[in-house]
Amino acid sequence: MSGAAPRKDPVAVEAEVREKIHLEILKRTGAYHANDHVLLPSGQHTSEYIEKTLVTTEPSFTEGLGGVIAKHFAQWPVDLVLSTGPGALILSHCVARAHPSRPTLVYGTKGVSAGKRRVTLPVEFQRFVRSGTKVLIVEDLVSSGTTVRLLSQLVESLGGQVVGIGALWRRTKKTEVDGKEIFSLVSRDFPTYASETCPLCKKGIPLNQEYVKRREHRKPSSAHEKA
Ligand SMILES: [Zn+2]
């Protein structure tokens, strides 16, 4: 008997390989940093970091990744692709362009009213979402899922139907929002540590404070709030 390890499910292996390829692509844009020791705005430390603003800076990569999302949803008819935020909008253009239904592309605008986050559809776009309109939501990074939930509620309030949610990166463990599947190219969250218990601090690795400084520099912009 050889005592070989049990074979992994081939579908799971394929998904793992795909995720590695996508991570490598994001690394090449400079958006994804691994094997680092990073200070987060929360004061926690982590070894991996993603710079949201850099994710869609390489048009050919964005087109390739958008094409993968479009292919995943190709079996369903889509009338409209909806997103919000600059990075998501660049990606959503690539998804819409590659989807066989040739969907229209519109975007919502983010804001805060009465202390609550809101997404609204510019009035010129409102006629695109009617009763039965099939909508694919596209997001670059899904962290808490709030933005995609707001987009989904917006579609349903206008009578439309959400086909699904496509994203580059899902940090939340939730694989769906309000019963809609989130299809993401990378599904990964990073462990974070308090400075007192951080294993990277224990090893004496210098702490990278660059990202927190950049964020502070950009305040009070609301473009970098958690999506
Ligand atoms: Zn540390």
mmCIF file with all atom_site columns, C-alpha atoms and ligand atoms in Angstrom:
data_model
loop_
_atom_site.group_PDB
_atom_site.id
_atom_site.type_symbol
_atom_site.label_atom_id
_atom_site.label_alt_id
_atom_site.label_comp_id
_atom_site.label_asym_id
_atom_site.label_entity_id
_atom_site.label_seq_id
_atom_site.pdbx_PDB_ins_code
_atom_site.Cartn_x
_atom_site.Cartn_y
_atom_site.Cartn_z
_atom_site.occupancy
_atom_site.B_iso_or_equiv
_atom_site.pdbx_formal_charge
_atom_site.auth_seq_id
_atom_site.auth_comp_id
_atom_site.auth_asym_id
_atom_site.auth_atom_id
_atom_site.pdbx_PDB_model_num
ATOM   1   C  CA . MET A 1 1   ? 0.000   0.000  0.000   1.00 0.00 ? 1   MET A CA 1
ATOM   2   C  CA . SER A 1 2   ? 1.337   3.395  -0.928  1.00 0.00 ? 2   SER A CA 1
ATOM   3   C  CA . GLY A 1 3   ? -0.505  5.313  1.806   1.00 0.00 ? 3   GLY A CA 1
ATOM   4   C  CA . ALA A 1 4   ? -1.176  8.169  -0.624  1.00 0.00 ? 4   ALA A CA 1
ATOM   5   C  CA . ALA A 1 5   ? -2.967  11.225 0.745   1.00 0.00 ? 5   ALA A CA 1
ATOM   6   C  CA . PRO A 1 6   ? -6.695  11.358 -0.031  1.00 0.00 ? 6   PRO A CA 1
ATOM   7   C  CA . ARG A 1 7   ? -7.290  13.054 -3.358  1.00 0.00 ? 7   ARG A CA 1
ATOM   8   C  CA . LYS A 1 8   ? -8.768  16.506 -3.261  1.00 0.00 ? 8   LYS A CA 1
ATOM   9   C  CA . ASP A 1 9   ? -11.980 17.324 -5.043  1.00 0.00 ? 9   ASP A CA 1
ATOM   10  C  CA . PRO A 1 10  ? -10.868 18.415 -8.554  1.00 0.00 ? 10  PRO A CA 1
ATOM   11  C  CA . VAL A 1 11  ? -13.361 21.314 -8.614  1.00 0.00 ? 11  VAL A CA 1
ATOM   12  C  CA . ALA A 1 12  ? -11.901 22.656 -5.352  1.00 0.00 ? 12  ALA A CA 1
ATOM   13  C  CA . VAL A 1 13  ? -8.356  22.266 -6.702  1.00 0.00 ? 13  VAL A CA 1
ATOM   14  C  CA . GLU A 1 14  ? -9.283  24.138 -9.863  1.00 0.00 ? 14  GLU A CA 1
ATOM   15  C  CA . ALA A 1 15  ? -10.826 26.971 -7.812  1.00 0.00 ? 15  ALA A CA 1
ATOM   16  C  CA . GLU A 1 16  ? -7.664  27.120 -5.695  1.00 0.00 ? 16  GLU A CA 1
ATOM   17  C  CA . VAL A 1 17  ? -5.419  27.325 -8.760  1.00 0.00 ? 17  VAL A CA 1
ATOM   18  C  CA . ARG A 1 18  ? -7.604  30.014 -10.302 1.00 0.00 ? 18  ARG A CA 1
ATOM   19  C  CA . GLU A 1 19  ? -7.486  32.025 -7.087  1.00 0.00 ? 19  GLU A CA 1
ATOM   20  C  CA . LYS A 1 20  ? -3.668  31.817 -7.052  1.00 0.00 ? 20  LYS A CA 1
ATOM   21  C  CA . ILE A 1 21  ? -3.514  33.094 -10.623 1.00 0.00 ? 21  ILE A CA 1
ATOM   22  C  CA . HIS A 1 22  ? -5.825  35.996 -9.796  1.00 0.00 ? 22  HIS A CA 1
ATOM   23  C  CA . LEU A 1 23  ? -3.793  36.854 -6.692  1.00 0.00 ? 23  LEU A CA 1
ATOM   24  C  CA . GLU A 1 24  ? -0.656  36.887 -8.822  1.00 0.00 ? 24  GLU A CA 1
ATOM   25  C  CA . ILE A 1 25  ? -2.339  39.290 -11.273 1.00 0.00 ? 25  ILE A CA 1
ATOM   26  C  CA . LEU A 1 26  ? -3.360  41.614 -8.437  1.00 0.00 ? 26  LEU A CA 1
ATOM   27  C  CA . LYS A 1 27  ? 0.185   41.448 -7.066  1.00 0.00 ? 27  LYS A CA 1
ATOM   28  C  CA . ARG A 1 28  ? 1.471   42.662 -10.417 1.00 0.00 ? 28  ARG A CA 1
ATOM   29  C  CA . THR A 1 29  ? -0.769  45.754 -10.276 1.00 0.00 ? 29  THR A CA 1
ATOM   30  C  CA . GLY A 1 30  ? 0.903   46.589 -6.965  1.00 0.00 ? 30  GLY A CA 1
ATOM   31  C  CA . ALA A 1 31  ? -2.476  46.366 -5.203  1.00 0.00 ? 31  ALA A CA 1
ATOM   32  C  CA . TYR A 1 32  ? -1.814  43.206 -3.231  1.00 0.00 ? 32  TYR A CA 1
ATOM   33  C  CA . HIS A 1 33  ? 1.007   42.942 -0.723  1.00 0.00 ? 33  HIS A CA 1
ATOM   34  C  CA . ALA A 1 34  ? 1.883   39.724 1.032   1.00 0.00 ? 34  ALA A CA 1
ATOM   35  C  CA . ASN A 1 35  ? 4.628   38.788 3.506   1.00 0.00 ? 35  ASN A CA 1
ATOM   36  C  CA . ASP A 1 36  ? 4.602   42.295 4.913   1.00 0.00 ? 36  ASP A CA 1
ATOM   37  C  CA . HIS A 1 37  ? 3.969   43.648 8.402   1.00 0.00 ? 37  HIS A CA 1
ATOM   38  C  CA . VAL A 1 38  ? 1.349   46.317 8.023   1.00 0.00 ? 38  VAL A CA 1
ATOM   39  C  CA . LEU A 1 39  ? -0.301  48.718 10.435  1.00 0.00 ? 39  LEU A CA 1
ATOM   40  C  CA . LEU A 1 40  ? -4.034  49.013 9.697   1.00 0.00 ? 40  LEU A CA 1
ATOM   41  C  CA . PRO A 1 41  ? -6.127  52.125 10.417  1.00 0.00 ? 41  PRO A CA 1
ATOM   42  C  CA . SER A 1 42  ? -7.761  50.171 13.253  1.00 0.00 ? 42  SER A CA 1
ATOM   43  C  CA . GLY A 1 43  ? -4.361  49.879 14.970  1.00 0.00 ? 43  GLY A CA 1
ATOM   44  C  CA . GLN A 1 44  ? -4.238  46.117 14.295  1.00 0.00 ? 44  GLN A CA 1
ATOM   45  C  CA . HIS A 1 45  ? -1.305  44.492 12.486  1.00 0.00 ? 45  HIS A CA 1
ATOM   46  C  CA . THR A 1 46  ? -1.474  42.127 9.518   1.00 0.00 ? 46  THR A CA 1
ATOM   47  C  CA . SER A 1 47  ? 0.811   40.416 7.005   1.00 0.00 ? 47  SER A CA 1
ATOM   48  C  CA . GLU A 1 48  ? -1.282  41.063 3.865   1.00 0.00 ? 48  GLU A CA 1
ATOM   49  C  CA . TYR A 1 49  ? -2.803  44.209 2.461   1.00 0.00 ? 49  TYR A CA 1
ATOM   50  C  CA . ILE A 1 50  ? -4.827  45.273 -0.561  1.00 0.00 ? 50  ILE A CA 1
ATOM   51  C  CA . GLU A 1 51  ? -4.732  48.811 -1.913  1.00 0.00 ? 51  GLU A CA 1
ATOM   52  C  CA . LYS A 1 52  ? -8.175  49.242 -3.424  1.00 0.00 ? 52  LYS A CA 1
ATOM   53  C  CA . THR A 1 53  ? -7.225  52.203 -5.619  1.00 0.00 ? 53  THR A CA 1
ATOM   54  C  CA . LEU A 1 54  ? -4.550  50.209 -7.484  1.00 0.00 ? 54  LEU A CA 1
ATOM   55  C  CA . VAL A 1 55  ? -6.688  47.175 -8.317  1.00 0.00 ? 55  VAL A CA 1
ATOM   56  C  CA . THR A 1 56  ? -7.958  48.450 -11.675 1.00 0.00 ? 56  THR A CA 1
ATOM   57  C  CA . THR A 1 57  ? -4.893  50.341 -12.923 1.00 0.00 ? 57  THR A CA 1
ATOM   58  C  CA . GLU A 1 58  ? -3.815  47.777 -15.555 1.00 0.00 ? 58  GLU A CA 1
ATOM   59  C  CA . PRO A 1 59  ? -6.470  47.819 -18.312 1.00 0.00 ? 59  PRO A CA 1
ATOM   60  C  CA . SER A 1 60  ? -5.516  44.459 -19.830 1.00 0.00 ? 60  SER A CA 1
ATOM   61  C  CA . PHE A 1 61  ? -5.637  42.765 -16.418 1.00 0.00 ? 61  PHE A CA 1
ATOM   62  C  CA . THR A 1 62  ? -8.964  44.413 -15.600 1.00 0.00 ? 62  THR A CA 1
ATOM   63  C  CA . GLU A 1 63  ? -10.358 43.245 -18.935 1.00 0.00 ? 63  GLU A CA 1
ATOM   64  C  CA . GLY A 1 64  ? -9.181  39.693 -18.296 1.00 0.00 ? 64  GLY A CA 1
ATOM   65  C  CA . LEU A 1 65  ? -10.623 39.594 -14.796 1.00 0.00 ? 65  LEU A CA 1
ATOM   66  C  CA . GLY A 1 66  ? -13.876 41.235 -15.929 1.00 0.00 ? 66  GLY A CA 1
ATOM   67  C  CA . GLY A 1 67  ? -14.092 38.561 -18.620 1.00 0.00 ? 67  GLY A CA 1
ATOM   68  C  CA . VAL A 1 68  ? -13.902 35.793 -16.017 1.00 0.00 ? 68  VAL A CA 1
ATOM   69  C  CA . ILE A 1 69  ? -16.774 37.351 -14.060 1.00 0.00 ? 69  ILE A CA 1
ATOM   70  C  CA . ALA A 1 70  ? -18.815 37.769 -17.268 1.00 0.00 ? 70  ALA A CA 1
ATOM   71  C  CA . LYS A 1 71  ? -18.189 34.137 -18.194 1.00 0.00 ? 71  LYS A CA 1
ATOM   72  C  CA . HIS A 1 72  ? -19.420 32.956 -14.808 1.00 0.00 ? 72  HIS A CA 1
ATOM   73  C  CA . PHE A 1 73  ? -22.725 34.790 -15.339 1.00 0.00 ? 73  PHE A CA 1
ATOM   74  C  CA . ALA A 1 74  ? -22.912 34.118 -19.114 1.00 0.00 ? 74  ALA A CA 1
ATOM   75  C  CA . GLN A 1 75  ? -25.576 31.427 -18.703 1.00 0.00 ? 75  GLN A CA 1
ATOM   76  C  CA . TRP A 1 76  ? -28.050 33.965 -17.279 1.00 0.00 ? 76  TRP A CA 1
ATOM   77  C  CA . PRO A 1 77  ? -29.566 36.806 -19.292 1.00 0.00 ? 77  PRO A CA 1
ATOM   78  C  CA . VAL A 1 78  ? -28.470 40.187 -17.938 1.00 0.00 ? 78  VAL A CA 1
ATOM   79  C  CA . ASP A 1 79  ? -30.123 43.467 -19.022 1.00 0.00 ? 79  ASP A CA 1
ATOM   80  C  CA . LEU A 1 80  ? -28.090 45.781 -16.890 1.00 0.00 ? 80  LEU A CA 1
ATOM   81  C  CA . VAL A 1 81  ? -24.774 45.903 -15.029 1.00 0.00 ? 81  VAL A CA 1
ATOM   82  C  CA . LEU A 1 82  ? -24.813 48.147 -11.958 1.00 0.00 ? 82  LEU A CA 1
ATOM   83  C  CA . SER A 1 83  ? -21.939 49.287 -9.765  1.00 0.00 ? 83  SER A CA 1
ATOM   84  C  CA . THR A 1 84  ? -20.808 52.233 -7.705  1.00 0.00 ? 84  THR A CA 1
ATOM   85  C  CA . GLY A 1 85  ? -17.403 53.740 -6.950  1.00 0.00 ? 85  GLY A CA 1
ATOM   86  C  CA . PRO A 1 86  ? -14.585 54.412 -9.444  1.00 0.00 ? 86  PRO A CA 1
ATOM   87  C  CA . GLY A 1 87  ? -12.751 51.062 -9.233  1.00 0.00 ? 87  GLY A CA 1
ATOM   88  C  CA . ALA A 1 88  ? -15.928 49.018 -9.454  1.00 0.00 ? 88  ALA A CA 1
ATOM   89  C  CA . LEU A 1 89  ? -17.098 51.084 -12.401 1.00 0.00 ? 89  LEU A CA 1
ATOM   90  C  CA . ILE A 1 90  ? -13.927 50.376 -14.414 1.00 0.00 ? 90  ILE A CA 1
ATOM   91  C  CA . LEU A 1 91  ? -14.319 46.664 -13.698 1.00 0.00 ? 91  LEU A CA 1
ATOM   92  C  CA . SER A 1 92  ? -18.054 46.704 -14.431 1.00 0.00 ? 92  SER A CA 1
ATOM   93  C  CA . HIS A 1 93  ? -17.402 48.163 -17.883 1.00 0.00 ? 93  HIS A CA 1
ATOM   94  C  CA . CYS A 1 94  ? -15.175 45.162 -18.629 1.00 0.00 ? 94  CYS A CA 1
ATOM   95  C  CA . VAL A 1 95  ? -17.794 42.726 -17.290 1.00 0.00 ? 95  VAL A CA 1
ATOM   96  C  CA . ALA A 1 96  ? -20.599 44.341 -19.321 1.00 0.00 ? 96  ALA A CA 1
ATOM   97  C  CA . ARG A 1 97  ? -18.467 44.377 -22.479 1.00 0.00 ? 97  ARG A CA 1
ATOM   98  C  CA . ALA A 1 98  ? -17.724 40.651 -22.149 1.00 0.00 ? 98  ALA A CA 1
ATOM   99  C  CA . HIS A 1 99  ? -21.210 39.411 -21.221 1.00 0.00 ? 99  HIS A CA 1
ATOM   100 C  CA . PRO A 1 100 ? -23.073 37.731 -24.127 1.00 0.00 ? 100 PRO A CA 1
ATOM   101 C  CA . SER A 1 101 ? -26.353 39.545 -23.306 1.00 0.00 ? 101 SER A CA 1
ATOM   102 C  CA . ARG A 1 102 ? -24.648 42.886 -24.116 1.00 0.00 ? 102 ARG A CA 1
ATOM   103 C  CA . PRO A 1 103 ? -26.097 44.550 -21.039 1.00 0.00 ? 103 PRO A CA 1
ATOM   104 C  CA . THR A 1 104 ? -26.356 48.295 -20.486 1.00 0.00 ? 104 THR A CA 1
ATOM   105 C  CA . LEU A 1 105 ? -24.079 49.756 -17.834 1.00 0.00 ? 105 LEU A CA 1
ATOM   106 C  CA . VAL A 1 106 ? -25.144 52.274 -15.191 1.00 0.00 ? 106 VAL A CA 1
ATOM   107 C  CA . TYR A 1 107 ? -23.802 53.307 -11.808 1.00 0.00 ? 107 TYR A CA 1
ATOM   108 C  CA . GLY A 1 108 ? -25.186 54.493 -8.520  1.00 0.00 ? 108 GLY A CA 1
ATOM   109 C  CA . THR A 1 109 ? -23.665 57.234 -6.402  1.00 0.00 ? 109 THR A CA 1
ATOM   110 C  CA . LYS A 1 110 ? -22.666 56.740 -2.795  1.00 0.00 ? 110 LYS A CA 1
ATOM   111 C  CA . GLY A 1 111 ? -23.497 59.179 -0.069  1.00 0.00 ? 111 GLY A CA 1
ATOM   112 C  CA . VAL A 1 112 ? -24.489 59.556 3.539   1.00 0.00 ? 112 VAL A CA 1
ATOM   113 C  CA . SER A 1 113 ? -27.822 61.004 4.600   1.00 0.00 ? 113 SER A CA 1
ATOM   114 C  CA . ALA A 1 114 ? -29.063 61.323 8.178   1.00 0.00 ? 114 ALA A CA 1
ATOM   115 C  CA . GLY A 1 115 ? -26.001 59.374 9.305   1.00 0.00 ? 115 GLY A CA 1
ATOM   116 C  CA . LYS A 1 116 ? -26.840 56.374 7.117   1.00 0.00 ? 116 LYS A CA 1
ATOM   117 C  CA . ARG A 1 117 ? -24.942 55.201 4.061   1.00 0.00 ? 117 ARG A CA 1
ATOM   118 C  CA . ARG A 1 118 ? -27.015 55.320 0.909   1.00 0.00 ? 118 ARG A CA 1
ATOM   119 C  CA . VAL A 1 119 ? -26.681 54.504 -2.763  1.00 0.00 ? 119 VAL A CA 1
ATOM   120 C  CA . THR A 1 120 ? -28.849 56.404 -5.221  1.00 0.00 ? 120 THR A CA 1
ATOM   121 C  CA . LEU A 1 121 ? -29.332 56.077 -8.950  1.00 0.00 ? 121 LEU A CA 1
ATOM   122 C  CA . PRO A 1 122 ? -28.918 59.305 -10.950 1.00 0.00 ? 122 PRO A CA 1
ATOM   123 C  CA . VAL A 1 123 ? -32.312 60.295 -12.326 1.00 0.00 ? 123 VAL A CA 1
ATOM   124 C  CA . GLU A 1 124 ? -31.158 59.780 -15.951 1.00 0.00 ? 124 GLU A CA 1
ATOM   125 C  CA . PHE A 1 125 ? -30.479 56.099 -15.150 1.00 0.00 ? 125 PHE A CA 1
ATOM   126 C  CA . GLN A 1 126 ? -33.716 55.339 -13.361 1.00 0.00 ? 126 GLN A CA 1
ATOM   127 C  CA . ARG A 1 127 ? -35.625 54.360 -16.509 1.00 0.00 ? 127 ARG A CA 1
ATOM   128 C  CA . PHE A 1 128 ? -33.146 51.504 -17.052 1.00 0.00 ? 128 PHE A CA 1
ATOM   129 C  CA . VAL A 1 129 ? -34.413 49.597 -14.011 1.00 0.00 ? 129 VAL A CA 1
ATOM   130 C  CA . ARG A 1 130 ? -38.030 48.536 -14.479 1.00 0.00 ? 130 ARG A CA 1
ATOM   131 C  CA . SER A 1 131 ? -40.184 45.657 -13.395 1.00 0.00 ? 131 SER A CA 1
ATOM   132 C  CA . GLY A 1 132 ? -38.359 42.432 -14.286 1.00 0.00 ? 132 GLY A CA 1
ATOM   133 C  CA . THR A 1 133 ? -35.059 44.053 -15.379 1.00 0.00 ? 133 THR A CA 1
ATOM   134 C  CA . LYS A 1 134 ? -32.280 41.527 -14.768 1.00 0.00 ? 134 LYS A CA 1
ATOM   135 C  CA . VAL A 1 135 ? -29.361 43.194 -13.043 1.00 0.00 ? 135 VAL A CA 1
ATOM   136 C  CA . LEU A 1 136 ? -25.818 42.011 -12.375 1.00 0.00 ? 136 LEU A CA 1
ATOM   137 C  CA . ILE A 1 137 ? -24.117 43.933 -9.562  1.00 0.00 ? 137 ILE A CA 1
ATOM   138 C  CA . VAL A 1 138 ? -20.356 44.411 -9.829  1.00 0.00 ? 138 VAL A CA 1
ATOM   139 C  CA . GLU A 1 139 ? -18.020 45.430 -7.022  1.00 0.00 ? 139 GLU A CA 1
ATOM   140 C  CA . ASP A 1 140 ? -14.229 45.485 -6.795  1.00 0.00 ? 140 ASP A CA 1
ATOM   141 C  CA . LEU A 1 141 ? -13.776 44.616 -3.118  1.00 0.00 ? 141 LEU A CA 1
ATOM   142 C  CA . VAL A 1 142 ? -16.533 43.236 -0.909  1.00 0.00 ? 142 VAL A CA 1
ATOM   143 C  CA . SER A 1 143 ? -15.577 43.797 2.730   1.00 0.00 ? 143 SER A CA 1
ATOM   144 C  CA . SER A 1 144 ? -18.654 44.102 4.921   1.00 0.00 ? 144 SER A CA 1
ATOM   145 C  CA . GLY A 1 145 ? -21.094 43.695 2.020   1.00 0.00 ? 145 GLY A CA 1
ATOM   146 C  CA . THR A 1 146 ? -22.918 46.942 2.812   1.00 0.00 ? 146 THR A CA 1
ATOM   147 C  CA . THR A 1 147 ? -22.466 48.493 -0.637  1.00 0.00 ? 147 THR A CA 1
ATOM   148 C  CA . VAL A 1 148 ? -23.699 45.440 -2.533  1.00 0.00 ? 148 VAL A CA 1
ATOM   149 C  CA . ARG A 1 149 ? -26.646 45.139 -0.162  1.00 0.00 ? 149 ARG A CA 1
ATOM   150 C  CA . LEU A 1 150 ? -27.600 48.777 -0.792  1.00 0.00 ? 150 LEU A CA 1
ATOM   151 C  CA . LEU A 1 151 ? -27.306 48.241 -4.555  1.00 0.00 ? 151 LEU A CA 1
ATOM   152 C  CA . SER A 1 152 ? -29.428 45.100 -4.347  1.00 0.00 ? 152 SER A CA 1
ATOM   153 C  CA . GLN A 1 153 ? -32.115 46.908 -2.337  1.00 0.00 ? 153 GLN A CA 1
ATOM   154 C  CA . LEU A 1 154 ? -32.059 49.768 -4.830  1.00 0.00 ? 154 LEU A CA 1
ATOM   155 C  CA . VAL A 1 155 ? -32.701 47.363 -7.734  1.00 0.00 ? 155 VAL A CA 1
ATOM   156 C  CA . GLU A 1 156 ? -35.522 45.613 -5.921  1.00 0.00 ? 156 GLU A CA 1
ATOM   157 C  CA . SER A 1 157 ? -37.156 48.881 -4.852  1.00 0.00 ? 157 SER A CA 1
ATOM   158 C  CA . LEU A 1 158 ? -37.457 49.720 -8.569  1.00 0.00 ? 158 LEU A CA 1
ATOM   159 C  CA . GLY A 1 159 ? -38.899 46.290 -9.428  1.00 0.00 ? 159 GLY A CA 1
ATOM   160 C  CA . GLY A 1 160 ? -35.711 44.826 -10.902 1.00 0.00 ? 160 GLY A CA 1
ATOM   161 C  CA . GLN A 1 161 ? -34.267 41.389 -10.252 1.00 0.00 ? 161 GLN A CA 1
ATOM   162 C  CA . VAL A 1 162 ? -30.682 40.838 -9.069  1.00 0.00 ? 162 VAL A CA 1
ATOM   163 C  CA . VAL A 1 163 ? -29.079 38.007 -11.058 1.00 0.00 ? 163 VAL A CA 1
ATOM   164 C  CA . GLY A 1 164 ? -25.964 37.929 -8.892  1.00 0.00 ? 164 GLY A CA 1
ATOM   165 C  CA . ILE A 1 165 ? -22.985 39.842 -7.577  1.00 0.00 ? 165 ILE A CA 1
ATOM   166 C  CA . GLY A 1 166 ? -19.579 39.692 -9.247  1.00 0.00 ? 166 GLY A CA 1
ATOM   167 C  CA . ALA A 1 167 ? -16.451 40.906 -7.446  1.00 0.00 ? 167 ALA A CA 1
ATOM   168 C  CA . LEU A 1 168 ? -12.683 40.771 -7.680  1.00 0.00 ? 168 LEU A CA 1
ATOM   169 C  CA . TRP A 1 169 ? -12.157 40.168 -4.010  1.00 0.00 ? 169 TRP A CA 1
ATOM   170 C  CA . ARG A 1 170 ? -14.403 39.001 -1.190  1.00 0.00 ? 170 ARG A CA 1
ATOM   171 C  CA . ARG A 1 171 ? -13.103 39.583 2.323   1.00 0.00 ? 171 ARG A CA 1
ATOM   172 C  CA . THR A 1 172 ? -16.265 38.575 4.129   1.00 0.00 ? 172 THR A CA 1
ATOM   173 C  CA . LYS A 1 173 ? -16.983 34.900 4.793   1.00 0.00 ? 173 LYS A CA 1
ATOM   174 C  CA . LYS A 1 174 ? -20.534 35.439 3.583   1.00 0.00 ? 174 LYS A CA 1
ATOM   175 C  CA . THR A 1 175 ? -20.959 33.940 0.111   1.00 0.00 ? 175 THR A CA 1
ATOM   176 C  CA . GLU A 1 176 ? -24.261 35.671 -0.488  1.00 0.00 ? 176 GLU A CA 1
ATOM   177 C  CA . VAL A 1 177 ? -26.046 38.933 0.244   1.00 0.00 ? 177 VAL A CA 1
ATOM   178 C  CA . ASP A 1 178 ? -29.833 38.836 0.712   1.00 0.00 ? 178 ASP A CA 1
ATOM   179 C  CA . GLY A 1 179 ? -29.885 35.421 -0.996  1.00 0.00 ? 179 GLY A CA 1
ATOM   180 C  CA . LYS A 1 180 ? -27.839 36.570 -4.026  1.00 0.00 ? 180 LYS A CA 1
ATOM   181 C  CA . GLU A 1 181 ? -24.638 34.701 -4.798  1.00 0.00 ? 181 GLU A CA 1
ATOM   182 C  CA . ILE A 1 182 ? -21.358 36.628 -4.601  1.00 0.00 ? 182 ILE A CA 1
ATOM   183 C  CA . PHE A 1 183 ? -18.985 35.285 -7.238  1.00 0.00 ? 183 PHE A CA 1
ATOM   184 C  CA . SER A 1 184 ? -15.481 36.542 -6.503  1.00 0.00 ? 184 SER A CA 1
ATOM   185 C  CA . LEU A 1 185 ? -12.134 35.819 -8.141  1.00 0.00 ? 185 LEU A CA 1
ATOM   186 C  CA . VAL A 1 186 ? -10.375 35.888 -4.807  1.00 0.00 ? 186 VAL A CA 1
ATOM   187 C  CA . SER A 1 187 ? -12.021 35.000 -1.504  1.00 0.00 ? 187 SER A CA 1
ATOM   188 C  CA . ARG A 1 188 ? -9.613  35.823 1.200   1.00 0.00 ? 188 ARG A CA 1
ATOM   189 C  CA . ASP A 1 189 ? -9.436  37.684 4.453   1.00 0.00 ? 189 ASP A CA 1
ATOM   190 C  CA . PHE A 1 190 ? -6.284  38.327 6.425   1.00 0.00 ? 190 PHE A CA 1
ATOM   191 C  CA . PRO A 1 191 ? -5.764  37.504 10.054  1.00 0.00 ? 191 PRO A CA 1
ATOM   192 C  CA . THR A 1 192 ? -5.166  40.674 12.053  1.00 0.00 ? 192 THR A CA 1
ATOM   193 C  CA . TYR A 1 193 ? -3.389  40.932 15.403  1.00 0.00 ? 193 TYR A CA 1
ATOM   194 C  CA . ALA A 1 194 ? -3.283  43.346 18.307  1.00 0.00 ? 194 ALA A CA 1
ATOM   195 C  CA . SER A 1 195 ? 0.247   44.742 18.634  1.00 0.00 ? 195 SER A CA 1
ATOM   196 C  CA . GLU A 1 196 ? 0.745   42.963 21.979  1.00 0.00 ? 196 GLU A CA 1
ATOM   197 C  CA . THR A 1 197 ? 0.096   39.521 20.481  1.00 0.00 ? 197 THR A CA 1
ATOM   198 C  CA . CYS A 1 198 ? 1.387   40.090 16.923  1.00 0.00 ? 198 CYS A CA 1
ATOM   199 C  CA . PRO A 1 199 ? 3.682   37.243 15.821  1.00 0.00 ? 199 PRO A CA 1
ATOM   200 C  CA . LEU A 1 200 ? 5.392   39.556 13.302  1.00 0.00 ? 200 LEU A CA 1
ATOM   201 C  CA . CYS A 1 201 ? 6.291   42.030 16.075  1.00 0.00 ? 201 CYS A CA 1
ATOM   202 C  CA . LYS A 1 202 ? 7.660   39.097 18.089  1.00 0.00 ? 202 LYS A CA 1
ATOM   203 C  CA . LYS A 1 203 ? 9.932   38.216 15.164  1.00 0.00 ? 203 LYS A CA 1
ATOM   204 C  CA . GLY A 1 204 ? 11.191  41.818 15.115  1.00 0.00 ? 204 GLY A CA 1
ATOM   205 C  CA . ILE A 1 205 ? 9.979   42.549 11.556  1.00 0.00 ? 205 ILE A CA 1
ATOM   206 C  CA . PRO A 1 206 ? 9.754   46.350 11.040  1.00 0.00 ? 206 PRO A CA 1
ATOM   207 C  CA . LEU A 1 207 ? 6.203   47.709 10.985  1.00 0.00 ? 207 LEU A CA 1
ATOM   208 C  CA . ASN A 1 208 ? 5.057   49.270 7.708   1.00 0.00 ? 208 ASN A CA 1
ATOM   209 C  CA . GLN A 1 209 ? 2.997   52.384 8.522   1.00 0.00 ? 209 GLN A CA 1
ATOM   210 C  CA . GLU A 1 210 ? 2.867   53.690 4.956   1.00 0.00 ? 210 GLU A CA 1
ATOM   211 C  CA . TYR A 1 211 ? -0.762  52.734 4.229   1.00 0.00 ? 211 TYR A CA 1
ATOM   212 C  CA . VAL A 1 212 ? -2.170  54.342 7.356   1.00 0.00 ? 212 VAL A CA 1
ATOM   213 C  CA . LYS A 1 213 ? -0.247  57.529 6.556   1.00 0.00 ? 213 LYS A CA 1
ATOM   214 C  CA . ARG A 1 214 ? -1.640  57.564 3.020   1.00 0.00 ? 214 ARG A CA 1
ATOM   215 C  CA . ARG A 1 215 ? -5.155  57.149 4.311   1.00 0.00 ? 215 ARG A CA 1
ATOM   216 C  CA . GLU A 1 216 ? -4.767  59.994 6.780   1.00 0.00 ? 216 GLU A CA 1
ATOM   217 C  CA . HIS A 1 217 ? -3.367  62.165 4.042   1.00 0.00 ? 217 HIS A CA 1
ATOM   218 C  CA . ARG A 1 218 ? -6.506  61.579 1.968   1.00 0.00 ? 218 ARG A CA 1
ATOM   219 C  CA . LYS A 1 219 ? -9.052  62.378 4.655   1.00 0.00 ? 219 LYS A CA 1
ATOM   220 C  CA . PRO A 1 220 ? -11.805 63.562 4.740   1.00 0.00 ? 220 PRO A CA 1
ATOM   221 C  CA . SER A 1 221 ? -12.511 61.853 1.404   1.00 0.00 ? 221 SER A CA 1
ATOM   222 C  CA . SER A 1 222 ? -15.280 59.303 1.735   1.00 0.00 ? 222 SER A CA 1
ATOM   223 C  CA . ALA A 1 223 ? -14.025 57.252 -1.214  1.00 0.00 ? 223 ALA A CA 1
ATOM   224 C  CA . HIS A 1 224 ? -12.023 54.907 0.969   1.00 0.00 ? 224 HIS A CA 1
ATOM   225 C  CA . GLU A 1 225 ? -14.601 53.835 3.455   1.00 0.00 ? 225 GLU A CA 1
ATOM   226 C  CA . LYS A 1 226 ? -15.182 50.142 3.885   1.00 0.00 ? 226 LYS A CA 1
ATOM   227 C  CA . ALA A 1 227 ? -17.306 48.680 1.154   1.00 0.00 ? 227 ALA A CA 1
HETATM 228 ZN ZN . ZN  B 2 .   ? 3.003   43.499 14.559  1.00 0.00 ? 1   ZN  B ZN 1
#
